[in-house]
Amino acid sequence: MNPESRPPDPRHQRPEGVTDTTVEALGALSKALETAERARGALYDFHQLTGSADLALDDAVRLLRAAGHGPHADLVEREILGRNVIPGHWTFQIVEEYNSTYYDVFRTIERQIRQELAEGRDHLYEAEMKAARRTEGHPDHTAE
């Protein structure tokens, strides 16, 4: 750590009057949003993997028929192919509902709070940590 470090770049400097506790609170809010971003990504993984599995069933049905297992192909086609993953919903609908019910609201409120408390500046906590931890004069520790 460098106790004599320069402050963060201007777009990451805390505005006048913003306290340490406010910076910490905004950092916690940002971390929570980042976690929701990861959850959203996992939902998209779920959506794409489930869709890929459903499309792969086409080959399974075709091959079961080609192997003379028509009743088994019929069972897969009837009971699994195109099936809802929860009652009345495919995965894209789950993603859409997550986005509109939770994620979009979360992002909007996080942005609003950041605007009201820190002039919209993002990652103040991390920028101050970077400033405190960089080695002055080291080319890989520059402020930019």
PDB file of C-alpha atoms in Angstrom, residues 16-105:
ATOM      1  CA  GLU A  16     -17.699  17.184  -1.811  1.00  0.00           C
ATOM      2  CA  GLY A  17     -19.464  16.185   1.402  1.00  0.00           C
ATOM      3  CA  VAL A  18     -19.816  12.464   0.649  1.00  0.00           C
ATOM      4  CA  THR A  19     -18.826  10.578   3.791  1.00  0.00           C
ATOM      5  CA  ASP A  20     -16.863   7.364   4.181  1.00  0.00           C
ATOM      6  CA  THR A  21     -20.034   5.607   5.321  1.00  0.00           C
ATOM      7  CA  THR A  22     -21.911   6.773   2.219  1.00  0.00           C
ATOM      8  CA  VAL A  23     -19.084   5.527  -0.023  1.00  0.00           C
ATOM      9  CA  GLU A  24     -19.174   2.203   1.833  1.00  0.00           C
ATOM     10  CA  ALA A  25     -22.972   2.007   1.477  1.00  0.00           C
ATOM     11  CA  LEU A  26     -22.782   2.743  -2.255  1.00  0.00           C
ATOM     12  CA  GLY A  27     -20.076   0.081  -2.559  1.00  0.00           C
ATOM     13  CA  ALA A  28     -22.334  -2.454  -0.813  1.00  0.00           C
ATOM     14  CA  LEU A  29     -25.242  -1.502  -3.084  1.00  0.00           C
ATOM     15  CA  SER A  30     -23.020  -1.874  -6.143  1.00  0.00           C
ATOM     16  CA  LYS A  31     -21.777  -5.267  -4.931  1.00  0.00           C
ATOM     17  CA  ALA A  32     -25.376  -6.421  -4.442  1.00  0.00           C
ATOM     18  CA  LEU A  33     -26.235  -5.305  -7.990  1.00  0.00           C
ATOM     19  CA  GLU A  34     -23.192  -7.145  -9.335  1.00  0.00           C
ATOM     20  CA  THR A  35     -24.425 -10.287  -7.573  1.00  0.00           C
ATOM     21  CA  ALA A  36     -27.857  -9.827  -9.181  1.00  0.00           C
ATOM     22  CA  GLU A  37     -26.054  -9.446 -12.530  1.00  0.00           C
ATOM     23  CA  ARG A  38     -24.400 -12.820 -11.943  1.00  0.00           C
ATOM     24  CA  ALA A  39     -27.753 -14.378 -11.019  1.00  0.00           C
ATOM     25  CA  ARG A  40     -29.203 -12.945 -14.236  1.00  0.00           C
ATOM     26  CA  GLY A  41     -26.318 -14.480 -16.164  1.00  0.00           C
ATOM     27  CA  ALA A  42     -27.048 -17.831 -14.542  1.00  0.00           C
ATOM     28  CA  LEU A  43     -30.668 -17.487 -15.666  1.00  0.00           C
ATOM     29  CA  TYR A  44     -29.490 -16.919 -19.243  1.00  0.00           C
ATOM     30  CA  ASP A  45     -27.265 -20.001 -18.888  1.00  0.00           C
ATOM     31  CA  PHE A  46     -30.305 -21.945 -17.669  1.00  0.00           C
ATOM     32  CA  HIS A  47     -32.377 -20.582 -20.562  1.00  0.00           C
ATOM     33  CA  GLN A  48     -29.807 -21.465 -23.227  1.00  0.00           C
ATOM     34  CA  LEU A  49     -28.891 -24.863 -21.782  1.00  0.00           C
ATOM     35  CA  THR A  50     -32.523 -25.893 -21.440  1.00  0.00           C
ATOM     36  CA  GLY A  51     -33.236 -24.713 -24.989  1.00  0.00           C
ATOM     37  CA  SER A  52     -30.234 -26.640 -26.290  1.00  0.00           C
ATOM     38  CA  ALA A  53     -31.394 -29.766 -24.462  1.00  0.00           C
ATOM     39  CA  ASP A  54     -34.864 -29.419 -25.976  1.00  0.00           C
ATOM     40  CA  LEU A  55     -33.429 -29.029 -29.480  1.00  0.00           C
ATOM     41  CA  ALA A  56     -31.162 -32.059 -28.931  1.00  0.00           C
ATOM     42  CA  LEU A  57     -34.282 -34.110 -28.316  1.00  0.00           C
ATOM     43  CA  ASP A  58     -35.017 -33.859 -32.039  1.00  0.00           C
ATOM     44  CA  ASP A  59     -31.975 -36.064 -32.702  1.00  0.00           C
ATOM     45  CA  ALA A  60     -32.917 -38.447 -29.912  1.00  0.00           C
ATOM     46  CA  VAL A  61     -36.445 -38.857 -31.312  1.00  0.00           C
ATOM     47  CA  ARG A  62     -35.131 -39.326 -34.859  1.00  0.00           C
ATOM     48  CA  LEU A  63     -32.541 -41.895 -33.752  1.00  0.00           C
ATOM     49  CA  LEU A  64     -35.004 -43.794 -31.557  1.00  0.00           C
ATOM     50  CA  ARG A  65     -37.329 -44.069 -34.570  1.00  0.00           C
ATOM     51  CA  ALA A  66     -34.462 -45.115 -36.861  1.00  0.00           C
ATOM     52  CA  ALA A  67     -33.513 -47.818 -34.363  1.00  0.00           C
ATOM     53  CA  GLY A  68     -37.048 -49.157 -34.396  1.00  0.00           C
ATOM     54  CA  HIS A  69     -38.115 -47.765 -31.024  1.00  0.00           C
ATOM     55  CA  GLY A  70     -41.153 -45.795 -32.155  1.00  0.00           C
ATOM     56  CA  PRO A  71     -43.048 -45.986 -28.837  1.00  0.00           C
ATOM     57  CA  HIS A  72     -40.015 -44.622 -26.987  1.00  0.00           C
ATOM     58  CA  ALA A  73     -39.619 -41.842 -29.540  1.00  0.00           C
ATOM     59  CA  ASP A  74     -43.321 -41.050 -29.132  1.00  0.00           C
ATOM     60  CA  LEU A  75     -42.913 -40.913 -25.344  1.00  0.00           C
ATOM     61  CA  VAL A  76     -40.023 -38.431 -25.548  1.00  0.00           C
ATOM     62  CA  GLU A  77     -41.831 -36.368 -28.166  1.00  0.00           C
ATOM     63  CA  ARG A  78     -45.087 -36.297 -26.217  1.00  0.00           C
ATOM     64  CA  GLU A  79     -43.790 -35.881 -22.649  1.00  0.00           C
ATOM     65  CA  ILE A  80     -40.530 -33.919 -22.885  1.00  0.00           C
ATOM     66  CA  LEU A  81     -40.150 -32.125 -26.233  1.00  0.00           C
ATOM     67  CA  GLY A  82     -41.381 -28.531 -25.837  1.00  0.00           C
ATOM     68  CA  ARG A  83     -42.460 -29.077 -22.241  1.00  0.00           C
ATOM     69  CA  ASN A  84     -42.903 -26.130 -19.881  1.00  0.00           C
ATOM     70  CA  VAL A  85     -40.106 -25.929 -17.294  1.00  0.00           C
ATOM     71  CA  ILE A  86     -42.529 -24.617 -14.677  1.00  0.00           C
ATOM     72  CA  PRO A  87     -46.308 -24.564 -15.096  1.00  0.00           C
ATOM     73  CA  GLY A  88     -47.199 -22.393 -18.075  1.00  0.00           C
ATOM     74  CA  HIS A  89     -43.671 -21.102 -18.693  1.00  0.00           C
ATOM     75  CA  TRP A  90     -40.711 -21.704 -20.901  1.00  0.00           C
ATOM     76  CA  THR A  91     -37.319 -20.429 -19.807  1.00  0.00           C
ATOM     77  CA  PHE A  92     -37.506 -17.221 -21.860  1.00  0.00           C
ATOM     78  CA  GLN A  93     -40.587 -16.236 -19.871  1.00  0.00           C
ATOM     79  CA  ILE A  94     -38.738 -16.786 -16.588  1.00  0.00           C
ATOM     80  CA  VAL A  95     -35.906 -14.542 -17.822  1.00  0.00           C
ATOM     81  CA  GLU A  96     -38.381 -11.865 -18.929  1.00  0.00           C
ATOM     82  CA  GLU A  97     -40.193 -11.927 -15.593  1.00  0.00           C
ATOM     83  CA  TYR A  98     -36.934 -11.751 -13.638  1.00  0.00           C
ATOM     84  CA  ASN A  99     -35.845  -8.776 -15.697  1.00  0.00           C
ATOM     85  CA  SER A 100     -39.081  -6.813 -15.390  1.00  0.00           C
ATOM     86  CA  THR A 101     -40.006  -7.779 -11.831  1.00  0.00           C
ATOM     87  CA  TYR A 102     -36.598  -7.609 -10.145  1.00  0.00           C
ATOM     88  CA  TYR A 103     -33.523  -6.763 -12.220  1.00  0.00           C
ATOM     89  CA  ASP A 104     -34.758  -3.629 -14.012  1.00  0.00           C
ATOM     90  CA  VAL A 105     -36.136  -2.209 -10.751  1.00  0.00           C
TER      91      VAL A 105
END
